[in-house]
C-alpha cells in the first residue's frame, strides 16, 4: 500500500514539474533564424584556370582555379562576368611577388583582395570569389 501511495505521489510531482518546465520555455523569446550568406537567388560558375608568372620572376608560376558566387539577373551575362574576373585575376597576380602570397596570411590577403575586386567589377552582382586551388611552382 505504501508503495502505491509513494508511486502515485511521485507521478503527481513529475507531471507538475513537467508542466512548469513547459510553461517556462513557452515564455522564453524564440530566437530568430539567421539567414545564411548563400540564401536566395544565387548561382555558382567555375572560372577556367588562370596560369601566369609572378612579378619580377620568369621562373615562379602560379595556377589559380576559382569560382564565382553571384546573383543571376537579366542585366549581366554570367559568361561576361567570368571573363572579366579571369582578366582581373591574371592582371592582379602578375603584380604580386612570391613573398606576398606565401603562408596563410598571404593566401588570406590574396583572397580578400580578389573578392574586393570582384565586387567592385560586378557592382555587387558577385557575392564571393571562391579560391579552389592555388599552385605555385
Short mmCIF file of N, CA and C in Angstrom, two decimals:
data_model
loop_
_atom_site.label_atom_id
_atom_site.label_comp_id
_atom_site.label_asym_id
_atom_site.label_seq_id
_atom_site.Cartn_x
_atom_site.Cartn_y
_atom_site.Cartn_z
N UNK A 1 0.81 -1.18 0.00
CA UNK A 1 0.00 0.00 0.00
C UNK A 1 0.87 1.26 0.00
N UNK A 2 1.90 1.28 0.80
CA UNK A 2 2.80 2.43 0.87
C UNK A 2 3.49 2.67 -0.47
N UNK A 3 3.82 1.56 -1.13
CA UNK A 3 4.47 1.67 -2.44
C UNK A 3 3.53 2.32 -3.45
N UNK A 4 2.26 1.97 -3.40
CA UNK A 4 1.29 2.54 -4.33
C UNK A 4 1.10 4.02 -4.07
N UNK A 5 1.04 4.39 -2.79
CA UNK A 5 0.88 5.82 -2.44
C UNK A 5 2.13 6.59 -2.84
N UNK A 6 3.31 6.03 -2.59
CA UNK A 6 4.57 6.69 -2.97
C UNK A 6 4.68 6.83 -4.47
N UNK A 7 4.29 5.79 -5.21
CA UNK A 7 4.34 5.85 -6.67
C UNK A 7 3.39 6.89 -7.22
N UNK A 8 2.18 6.94 -6.68
CA UNK A 8 1.21 7.94 -7.12
C UNK A 8 1.69 9.35 -6.84
N UNK A 9 2.27 9.55 -5.63
CA UNK A 9 2.79 10.86 -5.26
C UNK A 9 3.93 11.28 -6.20
N UNK A 10 4.79 10.31 -6.55
CA UNK A 10 5.90 10.59 -7.47
C UNK A 10 5.40 11.01 -8.84
N UNK A 11 4.37 10.33 -9.36
CA UNK A 11 3.82 10.68 -10.67
C UNK A 11 3.21 12.08 -10.67
N UNK A 12 2.52 12.44 -9.57
CA UNK A 12 1.94 13.78 -9.47
C UNK A 12 3.03 14.84 -9.46
N UNK A 13 4.11 14.59 -8.72
CA UNK A 13 5.22 15.56 -8.67
C UNK A 13 5.90 15.72 -10.03
N UNK A 14 6.15 14.60 -10.72
CA UNK A 14 6.82 14.64 -12.02
C UNK A 14 5.97 15.40 -13.03
N UNK A 15 4.66 15.14 -13.06
CA UNK A 15 3.81 15.84 -14.02
C UNK A 15 3.73 17.33 -13.71
N UNK A 16 3.77 17.70 -12.44
CA UNK A 16 3.77 19.13 -12.06
C UNK A 16 5.05 19.81 -12.49
N UNK A 17 6.17 19.12 -12.34
CA UNK A 17 7.47 19.69 -12.76
C UNK A 17 7.50 19.84 -14.27
N UNK A 18 7.01 18.85 -15.00
CA UNK A 18 6.99 18.93 -16.46
C UNK A 18 6.18 20.12 -16.94
N UNK A 19 5.02 20.37 -16.30
CA UNK A 19 4.18 21.50 -16.69
C UNK A 19 4.90 22.82 -16.45
N UNK A 20 5.59 22.93 -15.32
CA UNK A 20 6.32 24.17 -15.02
C UNK A 20 7.45 24.41 -16.02
N UNK A 21 8.16 23.34 -16.38
CA UNK A 21 9.25 23.47 -17.35
C UNK A 21 8.71 23.88 -18.71
N UNK A 22 7.61 23.26 -19.15
CA UNK A 22 6.99 23.62 -20.43
C UNK A 22 6.55 25.07 -20.44
N UNK A 23 5.94 25.52 -19.37
CA UNK A 23 5.49 26.92 -19.29
C UNK A 23 6.67 27.87 -19.34
N UNK A 24 7.76 27.51 -18.67
CA UNK A 24 8.96 28.35 -18.65
C UNK A 24 9.52 28.52 -20.07
N UNK A 25 9.58 27.44 -20.84
CA UNK A 25 10.13 27.51 -22.19
C UNK A 25 9.18 28.18 -23.18
N UNK A 26 7.90 28.15 -22.90
CA UNK A 26 6.95 28.86 -23.77
C UNK A 26 7.08 30.36 -23.60
N UNK A 27 7.45 30.80 -22.40
CA UNK A 27 7.58 32.23 -22.11
C UNK A 27 8.86 32.80 -22.73
N UNK A 28 9.92 32.00 -22.85
CA UNK A 28 11.18 32.49 -23.41
C UNK A 28 10.99 32.94 -24.85
N UNK A 29 11.63 34.06 -25.23
CA UNK A 29 11.50 34.53 -26.61
C UNK A 29 12.17 33.54 -27.57
N UNK A 30 11.54 33.33 -28.70
CA UNK A 30 12.08 32.44 -29.71
C UNK A 30 13.19 33.16 -30.47
N UNK A 31 14.28 32.46 -30.69
CA UNK A 31 15.40 33.04 -31.44
C UNK A 31 15.05 33.07 -32.92
N UNK A 32 15.31 34.21 -33.51
CA UNK A 32 15.08 34.33 -34.96
C UNK A 32 16.20 33.60 -35.69
N UNK A 33 15.84 32.89 -36.72
CA UNK A 33 16.85 32.18 -37.50
C UNK A 33 17.62 33.18 -38.35
N UNK A 34 18.92 33.02 -38.33
CA UNK A 34 19.80 33.90 -39.09
C UNK A 34 19.93 33.35 -40.50
N UNK A 35 19.69 34.20 -41.45
CA UNK A 35 19.81 33.79 -42.86
C UNK A 35 21.28 33.62 -43.19
N UNK A 36 21.60 32.56 -43.91
CA UNK A 36 22.97 32.29 -44.30
C UNK A 36 23.42 33.24 -45.41
N UNK A 37 24.71 33.24 -45.64
CA UNK A 37 25.26 34.12 -46.68
C UNK A 37 24.85 33.67 -48.07
N UNK A 38 24.51 32.39 -48.20
CA UNK A 38 24.19 31.85 -49.51
C UNK A 38 22.72 31.46 -49.60
N UNK A 39 21.85 32.40 -49.31
CA UNK A 39 20.42 32.16 -49.43
C UNK A 39 19.86 33.02 -50.55
N UNK A 40 18.69 32.66 -50.99
CA UNK A 40 18.04 33.45 -52.03
C UNK A 40 18.44 32.97 -53.41
N UNK A 41 18.32 33.86 -54.36
CA UNK A 41 18.58 33.55 -55.75
C UNK A 41 20.07 33.74 -56.05
N UNK A 42 20.86 32.66 -55.94
CA UNK A 42 22.29 32.73 -56.23
C UNK A 42 22.67 31.58 -57.14
N UNK A 43 23.81 31.73 -57.79
CA UNK A 43 24.33 30.69 -58.66
C UNK A 43 25.85 30.69 -58.53
N UNK A 44 26.45 29.60 -58.95
CA UNK A 44 27.91 29.49 -58.92
C UNK A 44 28.39 29.12 -60.31
N UNK A 45 29.50 29.70 -60.70
CA UNK A 45 30.06 29.43 -62.03
C UNK A 45 31.57 29.28 -61.89
N UNK A 46 32.10 28.23 -62.44
CA UNK A 46 33.53 27.94 -62.36
C UNK A 46 34.28 28.73 -63.43
N UNK A 47 35.41 29.31 -63.03
CA UNK A 47 36.28 30.02 -63.96
C UNK A 47 37.29 29.04 -64.53
N UNK A 48 37.70 29.26 -65.75
CA UNK A 48 38.78 28.45 -66.32
C UNK A 48 40.06 28.78 -65.55
N UNK A 49 40.98 27.82 -65.43
CA UNK A 49 42.21 28.08 -64.68
C UNK A 49 43.01 29.25 -65.26
N UNK A 50 43.62 30.00 -64.35
CA UNK A 50 44.47 31.14 -64.73
C UNK A 50 45.90 30.74 -64.42
N UNK A 51 46.77 30.80 -65.42
CA UNK A 51 48.17 30.46 -65.25
C UNK A 51 49.00 31.67 -65.68
N UNK A 52 49.88 32.12 -64.79
CA UNK A 52 50.72 33.27 -65.10
C UNK A 52 51.98 33.24 -64.25
N UNK A 53 52.95 34.06 -64.62
CA UNK A 53 54.15 34.19 -63.80
C UNK A 53 53.98 35.34 -62.83
N UNK A 54 54.79 35.32 -61.78
CA UNK A 54 54.74 36.37 -60.77
C UNK A 54 55.63 37.54 -61.17
N UNK A 55 55.42 38.67 -60.54
CA UNK A 55 56.18 39.88 -60.86
C UNK A 55 57.66 39.68 -60.55
N UNK A 56 58.50 40.13 -61.45
CA UNK A 56 59.94 40.09 -61.24
C UNK A 56 60.57 38.72 -61.34
N UNK A 57 59.85 37.74 -61.84
CA UNK A 57 60.42 36.40 -61.93
C UNK A 57 59.88 35.69 -63.17
N UNK A 58 60.80 35.07 -63.88
CA UNK A 58 60.39 34.26 -65.02
C UNK A 58 60.23 32.80 -64.63
N UNK A 59 60.71 32.43 -63.44
CA UNK A 59 60.68 31.03 -63.04
C UNK A 59 59.56 30.69 -62.06
N UNK A 60 58.94 31.67 -61.43
CA UNK A 60 57.84 31.42 -60.49
C UNK A 60 56.51 31.55 -61.21
N UNK A 61 55.78 30.43 -61.29
CA UNK A 61 54.50 30.40 -61.97
C UNK A 61 53.39 30.09 -60.99
N UNK A 62 52.20 30.62 -61.27
CA UNK A 62 51.04 30.41 -60.41
C UNK A 62 49.88 29.91 -61.26
N UNK A 63 49.16 28.93 -60.71
CA UNK A 63 47.93 28.45 -61.34
C UNK A 63 46.82 28.63 -60.31
N UNK A 64 45.76 29.34 -60.69
CA UNK A 64 44.63 29.61 -59.80
C UNK A 64 43.36 29.03 -60.44
N UNK A 65 42.63 28.27 -59.65
CA UNK A 65 41.32 27.80 -60.06
C UNK A 65 40.32 28.39 -59.07
N UNK A 66 39.25 28.98 -59.59
CA UNK A 66 38.29 29.66 -58.72
C UNK A 66 36.89 29.56 -59.32
N UNK A 67 35.93 29.92 -58.50
CA UNK A 67 34.53 30.02 -58.92
C UNK A 67 33.96 31.32 -58.38
N UNK A 68 32.90 31.79 -59.03
CA UNK A 68 32.23 32.98 -58.52
C UNK A 68 30.83 32.59 -58.05
N UNK A 69 30.43 33.17 -56.93
CA UNK A 69 29.07 33.04 -56.43
C UNK A 69 28.40 34.37 -56.74
N UNK A 70 27.33 34.33 -57.52
CA UNK A 70 26.73 35.57 -57.99
C UNK A 70 25.21 35.50 -57.95
N UNK A 71 24.60 36.68 -58.05
CA UNK A 71 23.15 36.80 -58.12
C UNK A 71 22.76 36.87 -59.60
N UNK A 72 22.14 35.83 -60.12
CA UNK A 72 21.77 35.87 -61.54
C UNK A 72 20.63 36.86 -61.79
N UNK A 73 20.82 37.70 -62.74
CA UNK A 73 19.75 38.62 -63.15
C UNK A 73 19.88 38.81 -64.66
N UNK A 74 18.91 39.41 -65.24
CA UNK A 74 18.90 39.58 -66.69
C UNK A 74 19.85 40.65 -67.19
N UNK A 75 20.39 41.47 -66.28
CA UNK A 75 21.21 42.60 -66.71
C UNK A 75 22.62 42.20 -67.14
N UNK A 76 23.26 41.30 -66.38
CA UNK A 76 24.63 40.95 -66.70
C UNK A 76 24.72 39.49 -67.11
N UNK A 77 25.45 39.24 -68.16
CA UNK A 77 25.66 37.90 -68.66
C UNK A 77 26.74 37.23 -67.79
N UNK A 78 26.48 36.01 -67.32
CA UNK A 78 27.42 35.33 -66.44
C UNK A 78 28.74 35.01 -67.16
N UNK A 79 28.69 34.75 -68.45
CA UNK A 79 29.92 34.47 -69.19
C UNK A 79 30.81 35.70 -69.26
N UNK A 80 30.20 36.86 -69.36
CA UNK A 80 30.97 38.11 -69.36
C UNK A 80 31.60 38.33 -67.99
N UNK A 81 30.85 38.07 -66.92
CA UNK A 81 31.41 38.19 -65.57
C UNK A 81 32.61 37.27 -65.39
N UNK A 82 32.48 36.04 -65.85
CA UNK A 82 33.57 35.07 -65.73
C UNK A 82 34.80 35.56 -66.48
N UNK A 83 34.63 36.05 -67.67
CA UNK A 83 35.77 36.54 -68.47
C UNK A 83 36.43 37.74 -67.82
N UNK A 84 35.63 38.66 -67.32
CA UNK A 84 36.19 39.83 -66.65
C UNK A 84 36.95 39.44 -65.39
N UNK A 85 36.43 38.47 -64.63
CA UNK A 85 37.10 38.05 -63.42
C UNK A 85 38.41 37.34 -63.73
N UNK A 86 38.44 36.53 -64.76
CA UNK A 86 39.69 35.87 -65.16
C UNK A 86 40.74 36.92 -65.52
N UNK A 87 40.31 37.95 -66.24
CA UNK A 87 41.22 39.02 -66.63
C UNK A 87 41.74 39.75 -65.39
N UNK A 88 40.86 40.04 -64.44
CA UNK A 88 41.27 40.71 -63.20
C UNK A 88 42.24 39.87 -62.38
N UNK A 89 41.95 38.58 -62.27
CA UNK A 89 42.84 37.69 -61.52
C UNK A 89 44.22 37.66 -62.17
N UNK A 90 44.24 37.51 -63.48
CA UNK A 90 45.51 37.48 -64.21
C UNK A 90 46.31 38.76 -64.00
N UNK A 91 45.67 39.90 -64.19
CA UNK A 91 46.39 41.17 -64.06
C UNK A 91 46.82 41.43 -62.62
N UNK A 92 46.04 41.00 -61.64
CA UNK A 92 46.41 41.23 -60.24
C UNK A 92 47.56 40.33 -59.82
N UNK A 93 47.50 39.06 -60.17
CA UNK A 93 48.55 38.13 -59.74
C UNK A 93 49.88 38.45 -60.41
N UNK A 94 49.85 38.99 -61.60
CA UNK A 94 51.10 39.36 -62.28
C UNK A 94 51.83 40.48 -61.56
N UNK A 95 51.14 41.22 -60.68
CA UNK A 95 51.78 42.30 -59.92
C UNK A 95 52.32 41.83 -58.57
N UNK A 96 52.07 40.58 -58.21
CA UNK A 96 52.45 40.08 -56.88
C UNK A 96 53.78 39.34 -56.94
N UNK A 97 54.47 39.35 -55.80
CA UNK A 97 55.70 38.57 -55.67
C UNK A 97 55.41 37.30 -54.88
N UNK A 98 56.34 36.38 -54.90
CA UNK A 98 56.17 35.12 -54.19
C UNK A 98 56.02 35.35 -52.69
N UNK A 99 56.74 36.30 -52.14
CA UNK A 99 56.67 36.59 -50.71
C UNK A 99 55.28 37.08 -50.29
N UNK A 100 54.56 37.74 -51.19
CA UNK A 100 53.23 38.27 -50.85
C UNK A 100 52.17 37.20 -50.73
N UNK A 101 52.34 36.04 -51.36
CA UNK A 101 51.31 35.01 -51.31
C UNK A 101 51.73 33.80 -50.49
N UNK A 102 52.87 33.87 -49.82
CA UNK A 102 53.32 32.75 -49.01
C UNK A 102 52.58 32.73 -47.68
N UNK A 103 52.33 31.54 -47.19
CA UNK A 103 51.75 31.34 -45.88
C UNK A 103 50.25 31.61 -45.83
N UNK A 104 49.66 31.32 -44.67
CA UNK A 104 48.22 31.51 -44.52
C UNK A 104 47.78 32.97 -44.64
N UNK A 105 48.57 33.88 -44.10
CA UNK A 105 48.18 35.29 -44.17
C UNK A 105 48.27 35.81 -45.60
N UNK A 106 49.24 35.34 -46.36
CA UNK A 106 49.35 35.73 -47.77
C UNK A 106 48.16 35.25 -48.57
N UNK A 107 47.74 34.01 -48.31
CA UNK A 107 46.57 33.46 -49.00
C UNK A 107 45.30 34.22 -48.61
N UNK A 108 45.19 34.55 -47.34
CA UNK A 108 44.02 35.31 -46.87
C UNK A 108 43.96 36.69 -47.52
N UNK A 109 45.10 37.37 -47.59
CA UNK A 109 45.13 38.70 -48.23
C UNK A 109 44.80 38.60 -49.72
N UNK A 110 45.34 37.59 -50.38
CA UNK A 110 45.03 37.40 -51.79
C UNK A 110 43.53 37.18 -51.99
N UNK A 111 42.96 36.34 -51.17
CA UNK A 111 41.52 36.05 -51.26
C UNK A 111 40.69 37.31 -51.03
N UNK A 112 41.03 38.08 -50.00
CA UNK A 112 40.29 39.31 -49.71
C UNK A 112 40.43 40.32 -50.84
N UNK A 113 41.62 40.48 -51.36
CA UNK A 113 41.84 41.43 -52.46
C UNK A 113 41.06 41.02 -53.71
N UNK A 114 41.07 39.73 -54.03
CA UNK A 114 40.34 39.27 -55.21
C UNK A 114 38.83 39.41 -55.02
N UNK A 115 38.34 39.16 -53.80
CA UNK A 115 36.92 39.34 -53.53
C UNK A 115 36.51 40.80 -53.66
N UNK A 116 37.35 41.69 -53.18
CA UNK A 116 37.04 43.12 -53.30
C UNK A 116 37.01 43.55 -54.76
N UNK A 117 37.97 43.07 -55.55
CA UNK A 117 37.98 43.39 -56.97
C UNK A 117 36.74 42.84 -57.67
N UNK A 118 36.32 41.63 -57.27
CA UNK A 118 35.15 41.01 -57.89
C UNK A 118 33.88 41.82 -57.60
N UNK A 119 33.73 42.24 -56.37
CA UNK A 119 32.54 43.03 -56.00
C UNK A 119 32.53 44.38 -56.73
N UNK A 120 33.69 45.01 -56.81
CA UNK A 120 33.76 46.30 -57.49
C UNK A 120 33.51 46.15 -58.99
N UNK A 121 34.11 45.15 -59.60
CA UNK A 121 33.98 44.93 -61.04
C UNK A 121 32.52 44.66 -61.42
N UNK A 122 31.84 43.88 -60.57
CA UNK A 122 30.48 43.47 -60.92
C UNK A 122 29.40 44.36 -60.32
N UNK A 123 29.79 45.41 -59.63
CA UNK A 123 28.84 46.32 -58.97
C UNK A 123 27.92 45.55 -58.01
N UNK A 124 28.51 44.60 -57.26
CA UNK A 124 27.77 43.87 -56.24
C UNK A 124 27.07 42.61 -56.71
N UNK A 125 27.12 42.31 -58.00
CA UNK A 125 26.46 41.10 -58.51
C UNK A 125 27.20 39.86 -57.99
N UNK A 126 28.53 39.89 -58.02
CA UNK A 126 29.32 38.78 -57.49
C UNK A 126 29.37 38.92 -55.98
N UNK A 127 28.91 37.89 -55.28
CA UNK A 127 28.94 37.91 -53.82
C UNK A 127 30.29 37.47 -53.28
N UNK A 128 30.90 36.48 -53.95
CA UNK A 128 32.17 35.98 -53.47
C UNK A 128 32.93 35.29 -54.59
N UNK A 129 34.24 35.41 -54.53
CA UNK A 129 35.12 34.66 -55.40
C UNK A 129 35.72 33.56 -54.53
N UNK A 130 35.46 32.31 -54.88
CA UNK A 130 35.92 31.17 -54.09
C UNK A 130 37.18 30.62 -54.73
N UNK A 131 38.31 30.71 -54.00
CA UNK A 131 39.56 30.12 -54.48
C UNK A 131 39.51 28.63 -54.24
N UNK A 132 39.60 27.85 -55.30
CA UNK A 132 39.55 26.40 -55.17
C UNK A 132 40.95 25.81 -55.05
N UNK A 133 41.85 26.24 -55.90
CA UNK A 133 43.26 25.79 -55.81
C UNK A 133 44.18 26.95 -56.13
N UNK A 134 45.33 26.92 -55.52
CA UNK A 134 46.39 27.88 -55.80
C UNK A 134 47.70 27.10 -55.79
N UNK A 135 48.31 26.97 -56.94
CA UNK A 135 49.54 26.21 -57.08
C UNK A 135 50.64 27.16 -57.51
N UNK A 136 51.75 27.13 -56.78
CA UNK A 136 52.90 27.95 -57.11
C UNK A 136 54.07 27.01 -57.36
N UNK A 137 54.73 27.20 -58.49
CA UNK A 137 55.91 26.38 -58.78
C UNK A 137 57.00 27.20 -59.42
#
